[in-house]
XYZ file of C-alpha atoms in Angstrom:
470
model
C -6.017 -16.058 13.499
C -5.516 -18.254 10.758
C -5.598 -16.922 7.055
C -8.790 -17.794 5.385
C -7.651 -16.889 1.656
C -5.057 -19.128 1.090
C -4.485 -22.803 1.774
C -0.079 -22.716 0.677
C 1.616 -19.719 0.591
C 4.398 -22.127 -0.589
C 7.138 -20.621 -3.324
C 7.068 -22.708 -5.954
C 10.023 -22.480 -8.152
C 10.135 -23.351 -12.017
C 13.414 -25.137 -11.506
C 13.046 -27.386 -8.335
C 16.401 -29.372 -8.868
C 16.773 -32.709 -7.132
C 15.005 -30.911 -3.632
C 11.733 -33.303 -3.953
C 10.581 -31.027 -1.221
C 9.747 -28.404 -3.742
C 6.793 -29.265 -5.750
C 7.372 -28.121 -9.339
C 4.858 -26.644 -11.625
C 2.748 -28.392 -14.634
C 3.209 -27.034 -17.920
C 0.367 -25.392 -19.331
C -2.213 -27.214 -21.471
C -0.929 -25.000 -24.315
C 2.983 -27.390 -23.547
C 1.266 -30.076 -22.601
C 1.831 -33.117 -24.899
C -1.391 -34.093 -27.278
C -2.675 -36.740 -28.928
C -3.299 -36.254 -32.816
C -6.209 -35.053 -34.172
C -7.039 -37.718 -35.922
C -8.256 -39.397 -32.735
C -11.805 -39.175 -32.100
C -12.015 -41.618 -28.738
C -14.264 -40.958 -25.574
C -10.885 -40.864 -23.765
C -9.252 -37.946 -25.752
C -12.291 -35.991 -26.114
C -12.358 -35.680 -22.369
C -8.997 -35.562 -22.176
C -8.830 -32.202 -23.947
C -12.097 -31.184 -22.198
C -10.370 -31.119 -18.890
C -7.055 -29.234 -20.630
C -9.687 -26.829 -21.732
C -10.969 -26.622 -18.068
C -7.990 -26.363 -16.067
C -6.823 -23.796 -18.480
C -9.711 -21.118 -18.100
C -8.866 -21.400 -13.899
C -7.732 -18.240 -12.593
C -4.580 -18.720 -10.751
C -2.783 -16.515 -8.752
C 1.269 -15.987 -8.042
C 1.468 -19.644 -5.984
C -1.037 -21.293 -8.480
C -3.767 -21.078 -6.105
C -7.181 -21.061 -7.774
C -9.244 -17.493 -7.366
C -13.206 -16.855 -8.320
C -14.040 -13.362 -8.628
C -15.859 -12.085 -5.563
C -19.954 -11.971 -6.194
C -21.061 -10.463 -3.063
C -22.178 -6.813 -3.150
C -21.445 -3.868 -1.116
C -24.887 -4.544 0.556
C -24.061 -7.347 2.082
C -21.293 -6.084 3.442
C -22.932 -2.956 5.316
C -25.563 -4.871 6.306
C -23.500 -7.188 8.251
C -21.765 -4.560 10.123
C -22.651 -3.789 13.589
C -24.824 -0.358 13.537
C -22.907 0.725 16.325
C -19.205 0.321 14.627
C -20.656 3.271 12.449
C -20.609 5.655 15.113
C -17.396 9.142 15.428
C -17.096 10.184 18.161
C -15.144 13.686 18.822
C -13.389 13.000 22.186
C -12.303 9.710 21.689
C -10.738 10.413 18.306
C -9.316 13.603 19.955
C -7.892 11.710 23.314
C -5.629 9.624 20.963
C -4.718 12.879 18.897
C -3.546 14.673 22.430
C -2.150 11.158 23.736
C 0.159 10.891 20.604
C 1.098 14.470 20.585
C 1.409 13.749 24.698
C 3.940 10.883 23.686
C 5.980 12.917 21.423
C 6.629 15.961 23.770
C 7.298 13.661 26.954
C 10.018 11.781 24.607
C 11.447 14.738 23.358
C 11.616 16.656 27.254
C 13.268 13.548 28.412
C 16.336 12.861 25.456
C 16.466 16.366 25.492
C 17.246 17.240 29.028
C 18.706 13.748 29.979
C 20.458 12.564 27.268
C 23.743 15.141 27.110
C 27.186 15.078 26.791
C 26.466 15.530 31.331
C 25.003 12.975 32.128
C 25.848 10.151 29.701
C 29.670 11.383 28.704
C 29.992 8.299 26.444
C 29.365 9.763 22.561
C 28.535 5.847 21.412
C 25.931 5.372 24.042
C 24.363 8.757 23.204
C 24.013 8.263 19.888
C 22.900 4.943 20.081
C 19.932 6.702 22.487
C 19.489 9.355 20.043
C 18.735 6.774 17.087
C 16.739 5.181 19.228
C 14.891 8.402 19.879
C 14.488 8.557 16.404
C 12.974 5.389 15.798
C 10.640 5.941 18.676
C 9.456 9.246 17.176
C 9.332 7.948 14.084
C 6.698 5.555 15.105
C 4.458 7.743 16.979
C 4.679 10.104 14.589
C 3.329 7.669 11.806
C 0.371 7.055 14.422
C -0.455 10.625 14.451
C -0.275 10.658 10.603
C -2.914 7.558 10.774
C -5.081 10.153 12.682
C -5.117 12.626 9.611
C -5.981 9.562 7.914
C -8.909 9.729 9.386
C -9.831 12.763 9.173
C -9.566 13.073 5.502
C -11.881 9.611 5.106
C -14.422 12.025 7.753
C -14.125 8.532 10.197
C -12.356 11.159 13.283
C -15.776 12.605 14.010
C -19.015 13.282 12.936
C -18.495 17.376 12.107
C -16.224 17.591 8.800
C -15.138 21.246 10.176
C -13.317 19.277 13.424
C -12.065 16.775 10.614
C -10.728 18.952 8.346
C -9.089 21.259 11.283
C -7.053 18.497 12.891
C -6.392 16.629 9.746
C -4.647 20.245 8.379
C -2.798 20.547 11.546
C -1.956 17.077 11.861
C -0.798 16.380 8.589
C 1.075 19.718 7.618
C 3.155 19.357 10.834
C 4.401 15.996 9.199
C 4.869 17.934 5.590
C 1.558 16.206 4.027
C -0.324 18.579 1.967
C -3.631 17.677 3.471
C -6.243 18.639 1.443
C -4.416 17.780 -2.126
C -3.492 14.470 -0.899
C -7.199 13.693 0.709
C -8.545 14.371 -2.810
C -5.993 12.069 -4.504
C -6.487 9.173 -1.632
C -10.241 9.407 -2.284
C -9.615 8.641 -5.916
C -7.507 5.774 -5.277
C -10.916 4.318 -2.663
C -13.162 4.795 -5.654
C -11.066 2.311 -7.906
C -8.817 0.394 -5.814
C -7.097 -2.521 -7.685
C -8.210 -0.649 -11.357
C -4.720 -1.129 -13.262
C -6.141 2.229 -14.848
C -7.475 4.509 -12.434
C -6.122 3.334 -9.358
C -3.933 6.100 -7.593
C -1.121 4.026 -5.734
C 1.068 0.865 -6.132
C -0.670 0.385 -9.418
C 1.715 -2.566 -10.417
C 3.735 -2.687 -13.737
C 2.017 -4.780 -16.698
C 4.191 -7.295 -18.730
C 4.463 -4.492 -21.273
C 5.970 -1.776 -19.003
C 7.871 -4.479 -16.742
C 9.722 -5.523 -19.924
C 10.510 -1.828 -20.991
C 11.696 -1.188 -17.169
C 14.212 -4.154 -17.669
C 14.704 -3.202 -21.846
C 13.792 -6.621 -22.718
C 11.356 -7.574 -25.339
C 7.823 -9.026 -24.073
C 8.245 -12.430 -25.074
C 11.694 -12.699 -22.892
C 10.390 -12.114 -19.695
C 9.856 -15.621 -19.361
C 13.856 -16.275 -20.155
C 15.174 -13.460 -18.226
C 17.556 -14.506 -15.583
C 16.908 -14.024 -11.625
C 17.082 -10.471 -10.394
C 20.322 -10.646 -8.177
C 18.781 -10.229 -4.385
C 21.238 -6.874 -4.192
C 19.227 -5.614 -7.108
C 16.213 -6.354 -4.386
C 17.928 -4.654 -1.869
C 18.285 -1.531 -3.748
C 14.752 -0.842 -5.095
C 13.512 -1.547 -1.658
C 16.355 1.490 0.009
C 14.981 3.592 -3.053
C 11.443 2.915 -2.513
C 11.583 3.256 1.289
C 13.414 6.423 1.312
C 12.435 8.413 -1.160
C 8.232 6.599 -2.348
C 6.347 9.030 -0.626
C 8.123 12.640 -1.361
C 8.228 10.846 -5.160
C 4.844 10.405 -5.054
C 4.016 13.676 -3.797
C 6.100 15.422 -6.400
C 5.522 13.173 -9.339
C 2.641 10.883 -9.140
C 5.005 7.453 -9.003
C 2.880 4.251 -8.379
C -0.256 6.268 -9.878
C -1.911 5.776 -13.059
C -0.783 7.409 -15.764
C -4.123 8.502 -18.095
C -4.399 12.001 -17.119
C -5.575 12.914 -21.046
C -8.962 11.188 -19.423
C -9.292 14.230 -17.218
C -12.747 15.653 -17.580
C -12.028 19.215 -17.451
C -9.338 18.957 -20.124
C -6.246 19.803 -17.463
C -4.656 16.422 -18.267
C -3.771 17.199 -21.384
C 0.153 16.989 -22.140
C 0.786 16.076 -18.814
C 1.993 13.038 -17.928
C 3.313 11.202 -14.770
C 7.619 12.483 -13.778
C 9.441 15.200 -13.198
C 8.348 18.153 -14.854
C 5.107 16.651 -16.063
C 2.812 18.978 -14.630
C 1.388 15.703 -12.456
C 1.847 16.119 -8.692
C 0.311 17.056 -5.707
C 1.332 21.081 -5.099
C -0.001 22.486 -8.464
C -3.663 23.611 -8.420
C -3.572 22.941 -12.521
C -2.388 19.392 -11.657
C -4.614 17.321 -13.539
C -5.162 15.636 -10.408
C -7.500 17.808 -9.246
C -10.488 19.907 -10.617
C -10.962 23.657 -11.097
C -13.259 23.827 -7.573
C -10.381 22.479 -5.460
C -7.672 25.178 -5.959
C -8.344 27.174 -2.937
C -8.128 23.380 -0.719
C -4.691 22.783 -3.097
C -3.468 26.251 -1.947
C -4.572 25.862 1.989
C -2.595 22.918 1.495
C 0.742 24.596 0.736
C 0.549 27.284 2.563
C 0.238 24.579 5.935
C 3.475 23.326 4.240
C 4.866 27.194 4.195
C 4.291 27.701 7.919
C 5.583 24.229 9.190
C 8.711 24.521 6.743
C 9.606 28.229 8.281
C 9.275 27.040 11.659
C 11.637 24.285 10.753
C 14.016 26.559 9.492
C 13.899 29.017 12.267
C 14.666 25.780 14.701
C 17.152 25.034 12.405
C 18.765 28.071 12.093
C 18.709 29.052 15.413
C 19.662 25.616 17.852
C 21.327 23.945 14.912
C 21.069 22.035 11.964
C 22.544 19.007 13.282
C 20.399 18.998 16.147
C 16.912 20.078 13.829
C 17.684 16.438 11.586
C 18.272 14.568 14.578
C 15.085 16.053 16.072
C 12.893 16.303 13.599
C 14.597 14.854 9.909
C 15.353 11.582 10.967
C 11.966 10.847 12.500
C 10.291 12.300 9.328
C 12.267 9.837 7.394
C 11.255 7.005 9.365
C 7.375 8.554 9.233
C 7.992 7.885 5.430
C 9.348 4.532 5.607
C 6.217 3.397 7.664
C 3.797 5.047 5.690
C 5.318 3.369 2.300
C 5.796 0.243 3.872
C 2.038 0.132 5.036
C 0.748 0.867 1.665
C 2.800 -1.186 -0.575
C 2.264 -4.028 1.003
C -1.187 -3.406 1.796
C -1.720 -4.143 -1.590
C 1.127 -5.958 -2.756
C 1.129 -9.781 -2.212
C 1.592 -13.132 -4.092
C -2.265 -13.786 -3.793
C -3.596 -10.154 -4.499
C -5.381 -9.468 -8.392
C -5.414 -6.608 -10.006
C -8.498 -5.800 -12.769
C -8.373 -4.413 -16.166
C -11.722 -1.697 -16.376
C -13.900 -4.065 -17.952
C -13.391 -6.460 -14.590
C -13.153 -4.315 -11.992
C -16.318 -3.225 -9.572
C -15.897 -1.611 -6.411
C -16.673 -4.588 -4.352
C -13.860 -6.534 -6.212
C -11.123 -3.868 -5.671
C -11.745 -3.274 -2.107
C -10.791 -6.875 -1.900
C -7.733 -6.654 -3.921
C -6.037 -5.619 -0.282
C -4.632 -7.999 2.276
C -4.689 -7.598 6.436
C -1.159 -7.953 7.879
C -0.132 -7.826 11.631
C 2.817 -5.084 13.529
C 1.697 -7.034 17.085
C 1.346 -3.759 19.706
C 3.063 -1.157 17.294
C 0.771 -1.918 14.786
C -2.604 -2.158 17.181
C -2.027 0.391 19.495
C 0.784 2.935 18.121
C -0.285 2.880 14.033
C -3.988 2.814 15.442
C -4.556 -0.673 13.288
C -4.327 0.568 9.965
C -2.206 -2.536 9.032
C -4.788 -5.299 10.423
C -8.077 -3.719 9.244
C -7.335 -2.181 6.148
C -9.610 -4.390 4.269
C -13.035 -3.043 5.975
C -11.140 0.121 5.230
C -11.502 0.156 1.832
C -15.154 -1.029 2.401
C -16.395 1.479 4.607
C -13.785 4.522 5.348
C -16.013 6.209 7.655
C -15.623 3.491 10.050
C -13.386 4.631 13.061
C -10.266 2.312 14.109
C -11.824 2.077 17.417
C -14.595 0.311 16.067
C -12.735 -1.311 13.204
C -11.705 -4.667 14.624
C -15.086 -5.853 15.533
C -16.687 -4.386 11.927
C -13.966 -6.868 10.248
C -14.529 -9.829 11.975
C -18.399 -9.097 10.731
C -18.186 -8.985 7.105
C -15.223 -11.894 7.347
C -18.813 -14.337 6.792
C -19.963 -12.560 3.656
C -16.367 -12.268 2.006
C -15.472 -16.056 3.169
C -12.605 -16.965 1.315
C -11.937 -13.761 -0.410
C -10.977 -12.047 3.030
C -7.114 -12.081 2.875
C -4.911 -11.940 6.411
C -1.791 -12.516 7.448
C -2.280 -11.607 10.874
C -0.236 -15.057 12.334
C 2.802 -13.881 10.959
C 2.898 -11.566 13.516
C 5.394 -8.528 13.091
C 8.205 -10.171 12.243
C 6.217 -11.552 9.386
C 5.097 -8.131 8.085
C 9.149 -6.678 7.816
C 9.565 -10.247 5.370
C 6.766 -9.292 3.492
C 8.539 -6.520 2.600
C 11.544 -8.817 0.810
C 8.935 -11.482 -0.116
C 6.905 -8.814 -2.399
C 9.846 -7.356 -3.882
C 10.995 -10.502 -5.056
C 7.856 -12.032 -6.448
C 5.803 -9.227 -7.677
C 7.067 -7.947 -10.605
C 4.629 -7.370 -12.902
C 1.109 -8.423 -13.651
C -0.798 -10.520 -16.381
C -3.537 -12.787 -17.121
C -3.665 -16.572 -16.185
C -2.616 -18.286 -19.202
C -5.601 -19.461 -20.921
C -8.355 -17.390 -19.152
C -11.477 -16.902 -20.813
C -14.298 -14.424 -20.726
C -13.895 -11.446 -18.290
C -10.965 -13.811 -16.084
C -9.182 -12.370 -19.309
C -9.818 -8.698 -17.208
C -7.990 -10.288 -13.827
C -4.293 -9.899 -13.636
C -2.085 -11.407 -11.461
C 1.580 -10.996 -10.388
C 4.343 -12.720 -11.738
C 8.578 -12.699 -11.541
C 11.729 -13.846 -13.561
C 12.613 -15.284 -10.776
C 11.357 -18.416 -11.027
C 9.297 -18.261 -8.149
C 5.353 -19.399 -8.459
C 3.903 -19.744 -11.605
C 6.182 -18.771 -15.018
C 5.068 -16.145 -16.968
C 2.963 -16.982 -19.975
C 5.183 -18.028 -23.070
C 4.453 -15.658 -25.426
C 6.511 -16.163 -28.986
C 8.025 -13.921 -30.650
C 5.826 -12.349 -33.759
């Protein structure tokens, strides 16, 4: 499948060189050369009128053009198949007790055939072992995508069965179910909102430049980010997003004074800020859900006791290996997903006065993990944009629902589901290095003003905007 959004994903870089290969970029009309004022021709008059036009485009990382989606949710559930609609108990539960099926028989066989007796070579067995790990690792994120489901009520059609497996499911993997289905349903409601969005809300020029300690107007100077730098932020994010999110709300807005009940107030986004997902004050949540918050960590409790008695009583070597290091690589999957299921070079982001649902459900891209991804992470990566259309929609039912409202989005549906898997893992490097922070098109008029795009300092795609200092 070719992608439908964008004609070049080419990086275009504000310093070419001698490589004619590498197109460079125009100034802006704002650089461009003028004539005087004084000239009143025909020719400069529509001159300046095209300046003026190409100016008020909306242009994303690659200097692509974008329109703002003006199709409406309607549309888009009309155009879906009545049938992709439909839960259905047992099939959701066959893939919960396949999963859980896969995990045991993995587990029964490293664990009974992979010792110091029958493989007496300590490099081989590790090297099994990590590879037991990674295997794990991946199921287990699959079984996590079931929760998923659960807490969008797509599993089945009784919220009781939902809500039961989802607990289960998601406390044995440390997720505080209930908190965290409360805080994901905020982050459906106002997906690609700079200010209400709930994760991978990017960094403005503002907060980008205060990261950095650089002064707004030299973001535009600033010199490349070294690609170690890159390599860092992507260990830190990988390892450690998704307990940091959990424990401090990173990657979530930030404008918890805006709380209706009044619990935002003096809390604020960090360690110690009152802002996470374990409090029942957390201004994350209201009043009514405190008993759900609670439920939630006391399914943490049990599943952390029964670690440690494992732990304490066949080892804690053996309780990281068998558990820990597969948890770890549950994370990295589950970060990796969601970053750069709305992280990419051609994505916007909306200031309030933009936004509407319909355009932030399409401020998310499809991507492609080949047979991990389609039959082990249950699709999540390659239909995640009728996800965030319809979240009641089962996975089972979610390919053929995508190709269906692919017509009414046309070129607003964003895939890259040719790169294949390999092209999902450079995603990863690809993101980090162009999407720093977001902005407005230079010159953009009217509510394009409200549409915000990524840029970098490192001269890759369009420069930021100039701005001089005051």
């Amino acid at each position: 499948m070719s992608s439908t959004a964008i004609p070049k994903r080419m990086a275009l870089n504000r310093n070419p060189g001698t490589d004619s290969s590498v197109p460079s970029i125009a100034p802006s009309p704002m650089e461009s050369p003028r004539q005087s004022p004084s000239s009143t021709s025909l020719s400069s008059m529509a001159s300046d009128a095209e300046a003026t036009k190409a100016s008020s485009k909306l242009l994303d990382t690659y200097g692509n053009e974008f329109k703002i989606p003006d199709y409406t949710i309607k549309q888009i559930r009309d155009a879906i198949p009545a049938h992709c609609y439909q839960r259905k108990a047992w099939t959701s539960l066959y893939y919960v007790f396949r999963d859980i099926a896969i995990l045991a028989a993995v587990f029964y066989v490293f664990h009974n055939y992979v010792t110091p007796e029958n493989i007496p070579s300590l490099p081989v067995r590790t090297g099994l072992w990590a590879l037991y790990t990674v295997v794990q690792g991946m199921v287990g994120t699959g079984v996590w995508v079931l929760a998923h489901e659960c807490g969008h009520q797509a599993f089945s059609p009784s919220k009781v069965l939902n809500d039961t497996v989802g607990f289960i499911c998601h406390s044995a993997l440390l997720v505080p179910y209930f908190s965290w289905k409360i805080s994901h349903g905020k982050h459906h409601k106002a997906t690609g909102n700079i200010a209400r969005d709930m994760v991978f809300i990017p960094k403005t020029r503002d907060q980008y430049a205060s990261r950095v300690g650089k002064a707004v107007h030299e973001l535009s100077e600033l010199m490349e980010e070294t690609p170690i730098a890159t390599v860092i932020h992507m260990l830190l994010q990988q390892l450690f997003g998704w307990p940091l999110y959990l424990l401090t709300n990173v990657t979530g807005h930030n404008h918890h004074e805006r709380q209706p009940e009044g619990r935002g107030k003096g809390k604020s986004n960090g360690y110690f800020g009152g802002v996470n997902h374990f409090n029942p004050s957390s201004p994350l949540y209201e009043a009514k859900d405190a008993k759900l918050i609670l439920l939630s960590d006391l399914g943490l409790a049990i599943v952390g006791s029964a670690l440690y008695y494992i732990g304490s009583t066949y080892g804690w070597l053996n309780l990281s290996v068998w558990y820990g290091i597969p948890y770890l690589w549950v994370n990295h999957w589950l970060v990796a997903i969601t970053y750069l299921q709305h992280t990419d070079p051609s994505l916007p982001h909306y200031q309030p006065e933009s936004w509407t649902f319909a355009r932030g459900a399409a401020a998310t891209i499809d991507r492609d993990f080949g047979f991990v991804g389609r039959h082990i992470f249950h699709g999540i990566i390659e239909t995640h944009v009728l996800h965030h259309y319809v979240s009641t929609i089962p996975f089972y039912h979610a390919d053929e629902a995508s190709e269906a409202i692919k017509g009414v989005m046309g070129s607003h549906y964003r895939t890259e589901a040719q790169s294949g898997w390999t092209g999902f893992l450079k995603a990863l490097w690809t993101s980090a290095r162009v999407c720093h922070f977001v902005e407005p098109t230079e010159g953009a008029e009217g509510e394009g003003k409200g549409v915000l795009f990524y840029r970098n300092t490192n001269g890759i795609g369009l420069p930021p905007t100039k701005i001089h200092a005051q």
